[in-house]
mmCIF file of C-alpha atoms in Angstrom:
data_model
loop_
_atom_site.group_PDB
_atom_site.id
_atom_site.type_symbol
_atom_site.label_atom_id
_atom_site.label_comp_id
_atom_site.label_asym_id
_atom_site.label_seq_id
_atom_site.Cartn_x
_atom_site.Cartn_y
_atom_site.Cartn_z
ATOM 1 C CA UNK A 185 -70.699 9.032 163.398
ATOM 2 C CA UNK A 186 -67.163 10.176 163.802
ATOM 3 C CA UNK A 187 -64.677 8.708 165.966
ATOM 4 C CA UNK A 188 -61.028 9.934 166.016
ATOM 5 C CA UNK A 189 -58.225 10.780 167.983
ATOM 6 C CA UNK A 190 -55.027 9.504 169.366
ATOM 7 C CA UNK A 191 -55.797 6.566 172.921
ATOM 8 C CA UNK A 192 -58.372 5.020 171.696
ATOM 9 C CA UNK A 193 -59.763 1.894 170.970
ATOM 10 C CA UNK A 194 -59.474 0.368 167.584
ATOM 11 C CA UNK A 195 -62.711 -0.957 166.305
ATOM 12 C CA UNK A 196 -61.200 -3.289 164.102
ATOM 13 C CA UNK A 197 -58.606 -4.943 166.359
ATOM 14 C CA UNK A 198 -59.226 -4.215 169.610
ATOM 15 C CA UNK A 199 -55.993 -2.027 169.908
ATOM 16 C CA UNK A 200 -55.155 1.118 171.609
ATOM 17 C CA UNK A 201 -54.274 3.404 168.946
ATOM 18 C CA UNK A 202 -51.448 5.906 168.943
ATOM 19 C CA UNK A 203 -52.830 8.563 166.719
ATOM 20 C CA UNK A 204 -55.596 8.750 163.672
ATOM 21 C CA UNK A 205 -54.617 5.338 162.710
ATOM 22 C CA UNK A 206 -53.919 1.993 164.271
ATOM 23 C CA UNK A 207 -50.600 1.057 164.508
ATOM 24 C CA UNK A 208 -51.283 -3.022 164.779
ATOM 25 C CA UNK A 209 -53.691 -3.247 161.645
ATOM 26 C CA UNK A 210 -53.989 0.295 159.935
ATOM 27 C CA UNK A 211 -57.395 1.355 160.111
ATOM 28 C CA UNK A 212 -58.113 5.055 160.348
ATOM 29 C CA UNK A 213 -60.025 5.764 163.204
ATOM 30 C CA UNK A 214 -62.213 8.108 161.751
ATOM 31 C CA UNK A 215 -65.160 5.609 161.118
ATOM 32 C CA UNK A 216 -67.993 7.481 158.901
ATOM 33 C CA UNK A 217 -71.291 6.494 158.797
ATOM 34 C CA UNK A 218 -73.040 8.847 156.010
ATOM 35 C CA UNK A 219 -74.119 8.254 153.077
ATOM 36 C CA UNK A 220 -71.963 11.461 151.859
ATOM 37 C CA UNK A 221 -68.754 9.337 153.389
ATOM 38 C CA UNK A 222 -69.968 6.505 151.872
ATOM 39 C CA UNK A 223 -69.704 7.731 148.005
ATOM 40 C CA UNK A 224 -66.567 9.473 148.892
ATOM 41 C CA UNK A 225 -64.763 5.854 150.397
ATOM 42 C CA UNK A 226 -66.217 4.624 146.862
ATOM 43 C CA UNK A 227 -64.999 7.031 144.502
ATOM 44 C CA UNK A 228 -61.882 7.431 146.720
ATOM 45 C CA UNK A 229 -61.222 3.618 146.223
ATOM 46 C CA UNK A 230 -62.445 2.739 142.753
ATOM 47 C CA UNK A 231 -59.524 6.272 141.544
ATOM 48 C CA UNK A 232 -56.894 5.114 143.727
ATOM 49 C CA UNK A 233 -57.011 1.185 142.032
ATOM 50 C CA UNK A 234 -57.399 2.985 138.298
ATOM 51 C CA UNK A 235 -54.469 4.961 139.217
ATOM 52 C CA UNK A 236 -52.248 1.959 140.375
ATOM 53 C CA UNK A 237 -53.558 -0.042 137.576
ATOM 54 C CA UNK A 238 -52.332 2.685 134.789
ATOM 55 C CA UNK A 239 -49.629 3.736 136.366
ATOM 56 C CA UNK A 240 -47.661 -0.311 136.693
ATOM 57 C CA UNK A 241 -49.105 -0.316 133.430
ATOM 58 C CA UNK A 242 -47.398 2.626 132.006
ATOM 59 C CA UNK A 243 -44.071 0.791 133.619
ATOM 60 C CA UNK A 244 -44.888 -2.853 132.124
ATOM 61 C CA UNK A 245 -44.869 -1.260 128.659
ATOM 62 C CA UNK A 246 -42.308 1.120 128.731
ATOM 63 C CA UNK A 247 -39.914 -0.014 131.887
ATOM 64 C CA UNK A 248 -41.104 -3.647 132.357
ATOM 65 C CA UNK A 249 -37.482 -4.715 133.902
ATOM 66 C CA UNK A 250 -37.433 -1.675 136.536
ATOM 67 C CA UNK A 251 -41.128 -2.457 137.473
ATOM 68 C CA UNK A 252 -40.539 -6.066 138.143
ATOM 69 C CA UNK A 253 -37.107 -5.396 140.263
ATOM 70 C CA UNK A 254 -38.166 -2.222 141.890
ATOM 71 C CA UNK A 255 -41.548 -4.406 142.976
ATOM 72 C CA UNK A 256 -38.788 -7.270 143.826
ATOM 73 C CA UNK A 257 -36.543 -4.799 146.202
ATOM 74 C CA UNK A 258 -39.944 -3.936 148.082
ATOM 75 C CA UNK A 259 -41.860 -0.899 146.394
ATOM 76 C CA UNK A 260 -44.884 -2.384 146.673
ATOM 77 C CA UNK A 261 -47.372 0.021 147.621
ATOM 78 C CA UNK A 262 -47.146 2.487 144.267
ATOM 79 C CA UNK A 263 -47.841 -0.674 142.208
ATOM 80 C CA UNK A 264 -50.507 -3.225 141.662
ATOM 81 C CA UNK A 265 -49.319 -6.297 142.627
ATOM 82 C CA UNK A 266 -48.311 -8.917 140.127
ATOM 83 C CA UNK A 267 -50.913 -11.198 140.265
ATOM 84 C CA UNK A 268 -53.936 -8.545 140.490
ATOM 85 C CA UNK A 269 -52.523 -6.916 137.382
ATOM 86 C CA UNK A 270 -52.345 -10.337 135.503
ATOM 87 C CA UNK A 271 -55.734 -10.756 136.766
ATOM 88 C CA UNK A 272 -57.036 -7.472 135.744
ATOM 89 C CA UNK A 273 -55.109 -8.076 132.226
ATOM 90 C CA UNK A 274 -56.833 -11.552 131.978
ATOM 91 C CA UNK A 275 -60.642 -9.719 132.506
ATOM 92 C CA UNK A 276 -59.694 -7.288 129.715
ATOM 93 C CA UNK A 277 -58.741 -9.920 127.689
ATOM 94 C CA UNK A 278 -62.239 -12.064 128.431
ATOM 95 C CA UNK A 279 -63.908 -9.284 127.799
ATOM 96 C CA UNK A 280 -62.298 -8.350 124.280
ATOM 97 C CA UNK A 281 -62.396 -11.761 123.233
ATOM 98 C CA UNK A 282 -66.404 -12.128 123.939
ATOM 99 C CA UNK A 283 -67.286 -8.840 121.898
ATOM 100 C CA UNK A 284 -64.967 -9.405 119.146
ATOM 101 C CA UNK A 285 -63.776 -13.134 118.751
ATOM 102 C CA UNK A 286 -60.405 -14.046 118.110
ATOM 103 C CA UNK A 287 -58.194 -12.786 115.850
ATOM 104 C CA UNK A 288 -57.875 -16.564 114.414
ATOM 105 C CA UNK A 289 -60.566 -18.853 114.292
ATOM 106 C CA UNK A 290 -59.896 -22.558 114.791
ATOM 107 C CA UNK A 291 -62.778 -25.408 113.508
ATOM 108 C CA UNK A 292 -62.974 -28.662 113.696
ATOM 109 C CA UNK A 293 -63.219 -30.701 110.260
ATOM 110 C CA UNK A 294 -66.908 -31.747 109.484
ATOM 111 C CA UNK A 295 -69.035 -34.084 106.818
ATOM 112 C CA UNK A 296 -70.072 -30.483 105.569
ATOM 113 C CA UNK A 297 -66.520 -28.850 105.445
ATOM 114 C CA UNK A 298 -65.689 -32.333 103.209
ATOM 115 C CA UNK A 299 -68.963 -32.043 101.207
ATOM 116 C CA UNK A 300 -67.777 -28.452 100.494
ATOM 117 C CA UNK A 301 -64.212 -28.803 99.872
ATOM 118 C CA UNK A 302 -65.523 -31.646 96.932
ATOM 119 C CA UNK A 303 -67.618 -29.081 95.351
ATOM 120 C CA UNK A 304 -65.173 -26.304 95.253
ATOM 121 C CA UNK A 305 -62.457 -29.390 93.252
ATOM 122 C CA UNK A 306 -65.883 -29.496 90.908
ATOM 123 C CA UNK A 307 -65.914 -26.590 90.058
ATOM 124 C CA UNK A 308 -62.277 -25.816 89.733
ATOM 125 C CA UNK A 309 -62.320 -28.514 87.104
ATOM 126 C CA UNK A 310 -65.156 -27.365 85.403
ATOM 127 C CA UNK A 311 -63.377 -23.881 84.903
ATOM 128 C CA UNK A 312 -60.102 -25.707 84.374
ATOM 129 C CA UNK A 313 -61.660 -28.043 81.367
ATOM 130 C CA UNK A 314 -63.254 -24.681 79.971
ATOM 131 C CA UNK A 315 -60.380 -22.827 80.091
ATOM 132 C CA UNK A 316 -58.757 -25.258 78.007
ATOM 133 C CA UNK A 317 -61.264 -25.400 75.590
ATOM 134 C CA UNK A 318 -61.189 -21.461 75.220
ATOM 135 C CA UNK A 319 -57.428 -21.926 74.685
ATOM 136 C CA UNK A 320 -57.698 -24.315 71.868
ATOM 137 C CA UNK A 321 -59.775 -22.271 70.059
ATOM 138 C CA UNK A 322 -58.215 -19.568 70.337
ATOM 139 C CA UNK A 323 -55.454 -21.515 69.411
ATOM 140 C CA UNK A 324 -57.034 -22.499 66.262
ATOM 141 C CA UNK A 325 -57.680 -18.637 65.603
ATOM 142 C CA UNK A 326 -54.293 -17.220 65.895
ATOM 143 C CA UNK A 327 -55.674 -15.461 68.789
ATOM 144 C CA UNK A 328 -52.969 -14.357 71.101
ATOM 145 C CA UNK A 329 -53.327 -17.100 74.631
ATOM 146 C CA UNK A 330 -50.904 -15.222 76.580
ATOM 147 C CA UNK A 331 -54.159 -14.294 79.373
ATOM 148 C CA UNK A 332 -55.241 -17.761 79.128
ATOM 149 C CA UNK A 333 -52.679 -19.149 79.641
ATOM 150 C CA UNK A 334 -52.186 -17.552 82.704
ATOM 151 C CA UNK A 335 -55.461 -18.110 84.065
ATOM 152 C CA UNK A 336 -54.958 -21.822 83.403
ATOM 153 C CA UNK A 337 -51.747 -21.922 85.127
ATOM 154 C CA UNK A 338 -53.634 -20.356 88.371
ATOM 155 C CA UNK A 339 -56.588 -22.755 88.169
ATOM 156 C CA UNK A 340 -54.144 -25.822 88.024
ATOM 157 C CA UNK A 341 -52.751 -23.742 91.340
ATOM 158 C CA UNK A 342 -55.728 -23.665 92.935
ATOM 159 C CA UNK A 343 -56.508 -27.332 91.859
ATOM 160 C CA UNK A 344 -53.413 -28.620 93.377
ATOM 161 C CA UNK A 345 -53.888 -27.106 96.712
ATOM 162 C CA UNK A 346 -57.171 -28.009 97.106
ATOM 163 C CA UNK A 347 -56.781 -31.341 96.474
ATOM 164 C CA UNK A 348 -53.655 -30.887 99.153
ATOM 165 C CA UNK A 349 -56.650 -29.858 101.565
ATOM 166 C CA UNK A 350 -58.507 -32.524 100.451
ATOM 167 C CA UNK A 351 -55.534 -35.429 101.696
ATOM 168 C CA UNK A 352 -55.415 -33.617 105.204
ATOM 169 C CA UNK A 353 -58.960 -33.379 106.109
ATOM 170 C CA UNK A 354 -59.274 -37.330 104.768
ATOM 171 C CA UNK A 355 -56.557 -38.536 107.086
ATOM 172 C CA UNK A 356 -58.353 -36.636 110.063
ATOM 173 C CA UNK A 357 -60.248 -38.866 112.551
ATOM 174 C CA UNK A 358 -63.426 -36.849 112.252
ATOM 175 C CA UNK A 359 -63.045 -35.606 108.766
ATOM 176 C CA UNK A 360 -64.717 -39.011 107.283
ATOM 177 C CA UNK A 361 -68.179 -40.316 107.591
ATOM 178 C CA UNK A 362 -68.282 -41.735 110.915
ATOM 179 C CA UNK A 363 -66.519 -45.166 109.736
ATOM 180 C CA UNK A 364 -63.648 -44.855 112.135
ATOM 181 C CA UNK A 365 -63.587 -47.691 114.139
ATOM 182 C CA UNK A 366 -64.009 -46.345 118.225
ATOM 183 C CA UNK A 367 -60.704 -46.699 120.324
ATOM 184 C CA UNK A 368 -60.399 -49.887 122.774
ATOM 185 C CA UNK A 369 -58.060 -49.658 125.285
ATOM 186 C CA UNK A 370 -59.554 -52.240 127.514
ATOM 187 C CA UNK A 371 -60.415 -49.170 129.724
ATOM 188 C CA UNK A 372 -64.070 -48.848 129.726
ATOM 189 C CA UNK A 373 -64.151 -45.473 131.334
ATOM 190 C CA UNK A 374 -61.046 -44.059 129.109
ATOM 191 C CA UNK A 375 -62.730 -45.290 125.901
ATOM 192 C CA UNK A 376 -66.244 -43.851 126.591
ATOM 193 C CA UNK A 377 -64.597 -40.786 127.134
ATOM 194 C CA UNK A 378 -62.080 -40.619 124.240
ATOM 195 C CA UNK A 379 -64.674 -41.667 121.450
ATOM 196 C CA UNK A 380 -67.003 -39.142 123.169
ATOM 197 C CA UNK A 381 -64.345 -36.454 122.220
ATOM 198 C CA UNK A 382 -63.441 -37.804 119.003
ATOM 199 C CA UNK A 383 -67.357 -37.673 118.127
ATOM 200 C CA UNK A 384 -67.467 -33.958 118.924
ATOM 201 C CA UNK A 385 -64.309 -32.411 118.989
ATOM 202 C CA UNK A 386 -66.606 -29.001 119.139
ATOM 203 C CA UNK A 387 -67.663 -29.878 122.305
ATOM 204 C CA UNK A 388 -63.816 -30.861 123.505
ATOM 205 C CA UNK A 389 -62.647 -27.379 122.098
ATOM 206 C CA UNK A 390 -65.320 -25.597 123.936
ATOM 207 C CA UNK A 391 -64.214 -27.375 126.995
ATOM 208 C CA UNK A 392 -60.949 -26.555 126.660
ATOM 209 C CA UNK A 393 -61.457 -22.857 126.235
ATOM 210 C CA UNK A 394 -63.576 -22.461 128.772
ATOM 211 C CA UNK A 395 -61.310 -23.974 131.333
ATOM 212 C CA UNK A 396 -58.353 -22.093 129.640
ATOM 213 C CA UNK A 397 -59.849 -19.141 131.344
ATOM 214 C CA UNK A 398 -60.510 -20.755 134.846
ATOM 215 C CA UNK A 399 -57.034 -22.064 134.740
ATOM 216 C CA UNK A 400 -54.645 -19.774 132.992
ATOM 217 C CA UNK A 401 -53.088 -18.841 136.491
ATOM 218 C CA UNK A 402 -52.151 -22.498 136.140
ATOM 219 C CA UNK A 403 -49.286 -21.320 133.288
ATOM 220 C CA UNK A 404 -47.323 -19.517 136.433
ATOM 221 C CA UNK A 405 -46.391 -22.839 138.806
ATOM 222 C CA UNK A 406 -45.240 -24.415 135.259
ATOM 223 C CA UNK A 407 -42.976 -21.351 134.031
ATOM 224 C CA UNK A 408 -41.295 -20.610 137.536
ATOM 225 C CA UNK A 409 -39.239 -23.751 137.486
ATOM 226 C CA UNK A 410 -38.141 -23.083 134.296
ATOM 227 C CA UNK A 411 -37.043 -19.760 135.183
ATOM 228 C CA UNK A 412 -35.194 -21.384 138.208
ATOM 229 C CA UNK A 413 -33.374 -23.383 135.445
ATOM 230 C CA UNK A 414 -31.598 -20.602 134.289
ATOM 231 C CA UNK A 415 -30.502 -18.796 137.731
ATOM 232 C CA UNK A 416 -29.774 -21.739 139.601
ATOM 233 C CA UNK A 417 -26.097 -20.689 140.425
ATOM 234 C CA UNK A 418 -27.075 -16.981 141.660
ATOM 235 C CA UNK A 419 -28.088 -17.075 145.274
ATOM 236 C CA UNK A 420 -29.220 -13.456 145.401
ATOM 237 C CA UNK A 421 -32.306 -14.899 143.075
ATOM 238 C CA UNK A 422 -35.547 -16.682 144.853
ATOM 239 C CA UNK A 423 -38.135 -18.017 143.302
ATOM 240 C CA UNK A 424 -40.224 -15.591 144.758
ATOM 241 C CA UNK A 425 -38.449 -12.905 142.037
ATOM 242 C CA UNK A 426 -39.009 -15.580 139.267
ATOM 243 C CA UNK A 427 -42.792 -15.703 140.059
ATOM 244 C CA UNK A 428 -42.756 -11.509 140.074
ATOM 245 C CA UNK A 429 -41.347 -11.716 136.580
ATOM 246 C CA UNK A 430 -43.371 -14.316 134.977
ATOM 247 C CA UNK A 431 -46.791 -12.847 136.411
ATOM 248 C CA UNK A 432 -45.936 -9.279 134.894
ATOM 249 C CA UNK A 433 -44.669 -11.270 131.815
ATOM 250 C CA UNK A 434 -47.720 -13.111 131.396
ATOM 251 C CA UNK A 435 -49.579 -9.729 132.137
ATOM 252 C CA UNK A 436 -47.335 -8.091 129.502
ATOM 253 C CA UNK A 437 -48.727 -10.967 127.154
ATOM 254 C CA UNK A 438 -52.448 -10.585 127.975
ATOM 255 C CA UNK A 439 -52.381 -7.084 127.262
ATOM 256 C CA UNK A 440 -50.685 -8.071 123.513
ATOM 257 C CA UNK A 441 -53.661 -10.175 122.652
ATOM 258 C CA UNK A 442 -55.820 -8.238 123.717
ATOM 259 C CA UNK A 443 -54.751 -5.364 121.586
ATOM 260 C CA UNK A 444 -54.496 -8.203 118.963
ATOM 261 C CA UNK A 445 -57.911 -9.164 118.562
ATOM 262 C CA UNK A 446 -58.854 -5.439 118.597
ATOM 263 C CA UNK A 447 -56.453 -4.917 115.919
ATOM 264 C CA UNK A 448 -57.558 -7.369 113.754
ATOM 265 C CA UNK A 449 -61.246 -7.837 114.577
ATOM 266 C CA UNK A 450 -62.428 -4.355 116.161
ATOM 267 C CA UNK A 451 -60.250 -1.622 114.219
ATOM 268 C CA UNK A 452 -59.817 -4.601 111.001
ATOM 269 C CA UNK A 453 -56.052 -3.908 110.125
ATOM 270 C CA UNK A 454 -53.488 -6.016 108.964
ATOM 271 C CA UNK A 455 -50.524 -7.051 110.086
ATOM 272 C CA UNK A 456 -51.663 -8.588 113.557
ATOM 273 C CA UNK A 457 -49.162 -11.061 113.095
ATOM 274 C CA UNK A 458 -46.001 -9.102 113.637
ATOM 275 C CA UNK A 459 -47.646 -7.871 117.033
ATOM 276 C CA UNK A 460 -46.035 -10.705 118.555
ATOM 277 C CA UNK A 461 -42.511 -9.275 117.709
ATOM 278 C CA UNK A 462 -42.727 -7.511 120.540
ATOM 279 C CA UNK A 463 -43.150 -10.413 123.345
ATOM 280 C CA UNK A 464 -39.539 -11.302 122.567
ATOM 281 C CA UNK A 465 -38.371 -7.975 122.643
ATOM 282 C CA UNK A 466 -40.242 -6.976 125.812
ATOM 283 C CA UNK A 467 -38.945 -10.370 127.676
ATOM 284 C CA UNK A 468 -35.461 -9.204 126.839
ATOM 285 C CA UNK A 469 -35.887 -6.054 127.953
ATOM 286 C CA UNK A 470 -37.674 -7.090 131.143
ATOM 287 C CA UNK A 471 -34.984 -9.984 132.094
ATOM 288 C CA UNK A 472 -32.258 -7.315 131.558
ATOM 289 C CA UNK A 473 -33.770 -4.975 133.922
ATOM 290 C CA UNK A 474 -34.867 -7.271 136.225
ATOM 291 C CA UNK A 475 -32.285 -9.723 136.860
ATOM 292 C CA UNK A 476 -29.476 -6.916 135.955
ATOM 293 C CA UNK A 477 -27.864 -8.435 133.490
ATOM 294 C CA UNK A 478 -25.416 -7.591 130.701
ATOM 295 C CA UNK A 479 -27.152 -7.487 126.941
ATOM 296 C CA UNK A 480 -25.442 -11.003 126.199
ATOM 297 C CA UNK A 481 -26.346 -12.914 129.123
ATOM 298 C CA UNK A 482 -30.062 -11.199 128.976
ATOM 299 C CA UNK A 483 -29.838 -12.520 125.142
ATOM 300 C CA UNK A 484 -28.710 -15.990 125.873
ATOM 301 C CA UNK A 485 -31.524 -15.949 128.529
ATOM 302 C CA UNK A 486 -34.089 -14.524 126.729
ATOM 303 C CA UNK A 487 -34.051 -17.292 123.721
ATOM 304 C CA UNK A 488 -33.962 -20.106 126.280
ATOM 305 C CA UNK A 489 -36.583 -18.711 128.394
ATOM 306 C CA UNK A 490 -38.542 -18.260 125.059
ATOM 307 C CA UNK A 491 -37.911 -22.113 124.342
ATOM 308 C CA UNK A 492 -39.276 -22.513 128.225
ATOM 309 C CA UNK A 493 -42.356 -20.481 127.507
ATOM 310 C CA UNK A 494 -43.261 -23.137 124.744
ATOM 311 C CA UNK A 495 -42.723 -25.617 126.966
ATOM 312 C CA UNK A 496 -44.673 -24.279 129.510
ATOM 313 C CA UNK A 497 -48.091 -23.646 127.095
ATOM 314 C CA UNK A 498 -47.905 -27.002 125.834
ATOM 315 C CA UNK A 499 -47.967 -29.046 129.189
ATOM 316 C CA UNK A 500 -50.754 -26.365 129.873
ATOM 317 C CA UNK A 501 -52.392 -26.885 126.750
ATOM 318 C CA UNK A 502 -51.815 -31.055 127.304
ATOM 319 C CA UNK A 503 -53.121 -30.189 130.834
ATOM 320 C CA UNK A 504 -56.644 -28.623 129.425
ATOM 321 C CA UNK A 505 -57.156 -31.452 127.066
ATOM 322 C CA UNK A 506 -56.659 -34.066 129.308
ATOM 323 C CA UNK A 507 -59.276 -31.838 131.647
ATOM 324 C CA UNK A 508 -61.343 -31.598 128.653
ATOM 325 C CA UNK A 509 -61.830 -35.322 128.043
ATOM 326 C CA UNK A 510 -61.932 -36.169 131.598
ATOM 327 C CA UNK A 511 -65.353 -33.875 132.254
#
């Protein structure tokens, strides 16, 4: 069933309509009901979000500080808005970081990691003490102990670092054998749950990065007012621009770790590290653009809003343990 035509009534809002679309709320008043219409509205729709998607994309890589004021001044119908695209960055990012890990992996201290790190000093000291002994004889021999020598100076290397590893896990409150006496703040509640998290800091981490997905939205509120901080005395700024830039920032930054882990831990090359070069450079580039300033006041800017953006991930990160021990 087709229904078209300028005068008549919408079906969505009750409206007259004054031609092939309403006016009031925009729907097209041809209304198909085949299921030929059907897969063209779906292939129609599913094209036109790919092609916004790539194409603010395309501008957060290359012109991040055009996209974000251009979106700012009202052009918001070419681009995906910017909390769908963090959104859509954030999914690509769950899903990269379910087939492929991390490209770091962070675990707690156990009894085991202890029981191995003792073994490994063993053994070091073995190889040390027979080193030595191959050395002397040599020694004895007039043998040259130039390569001995050497491979005693790394095995006292390795020695020493272990048993640097060795001080660190000790002084950790779950590295020892369950001795440490339980906290006892005279809160019942609050000590049940903090012992419960010291006991299995696994569980606590798993908490944590579980609700770091539910809640990374959380990271805009807490970088806005930071943001504010630094254009307070402009009046032509809002906060509504701030939250535009951080969003496509924090988009900007999903994307990098994404490509991160698939660096490292799909496609295995090095040098994942210096990846994150580019967040500074792509801030400054954006907070020139956006806010149209000069190179030295988007410089000055850019290293304090940098300083911010720390700030910002550690109340979040204080925010997800506190979550963490709480449930």
């Amino acid at each position: 069933m087709e229904m078209s035509g300028g005068g008549a009534t919408c079906l969505n809002c009750g409206a007259t309509r004054i031609g092939d679309y309403c006016h009031v709320c925009g729907q097209s008043g041809h209304i198909h009901r085949t299921l030929g219409a059907w897969w063209h509205d779906f292939t129609h729709g599913v094209l036109h979000i790919e092609g916004a998607v790539w194409l603010t994309i395309g501008m957060l890589l290359r012109h991040p500080g055009a996209l974000t004021r251009r979106y700012i001044d009202g052009e918001r119908r070419r681009f995906l808005s910017p909390l769908a695209l963090y959104l859509f960055s954030v999914f690509l990012l769950y899903i990269a970081y379910s087939l492929f890990g991390g490209f770091a992996s962070v675990n707690a201290p156990s009894g085991n990691a202890r029981a191995q790190l003792v073994a490994e000093q063993t053994r070091v000291a073995g190889l040390g003490q027979t080193l030595r002994g191959q050395r002397a004889a040599a020694a004895r021999a007039g043998r040259d102990t130039t390569a001995l020598d050497a491979r005693i100076a790394q095995v006292a290397t390795n020695a020493r670092e272990l048993q640097s590893a060795r001080k660190i896990i000790d002084r950790m409150p779950n590295a020892s054998d369950g001795v440490n006496e339980p906290i006892k703040t005279g809160w019942h509640t609050l000590d049940e749950k903090l012992n419960h998290a010291i006991d299995d800091p696994e569980l606590l981490l798993f908490k944590m990065e579980a609700n770091g997905y539910k809640f990374s939205w959380a990271l805009i509120p807490l970088s806005v007012p930071f943001m504010w901080l630094l254009f307070a005395w402009r009046r032509d700024v809002h906060l509504f621009d701030h939250a535009v830039f951080v969003t496509y920032s924090m988009s900007f930054v999903s994307l990098l770790i994404t490509t991160m882990i698939l660096w490292s831990s799909a496609l295995h090359l090095s040098g994942v590290a210096l990846l994150m070069l580019l967040f500074p450079v792509h801030l400054f580039v954006q907070m020139r653009g956006a806010y149209r300033l000069g190179n030295g006041g988007a410089a000055v800017r850019t290293a304090a809003a940098l300083f911010a953006s720390l700030a910002a991930l550690v109340i979040w990160v204080a925010l997800l343990l506190l979550l963490g021990i709480a449930h």
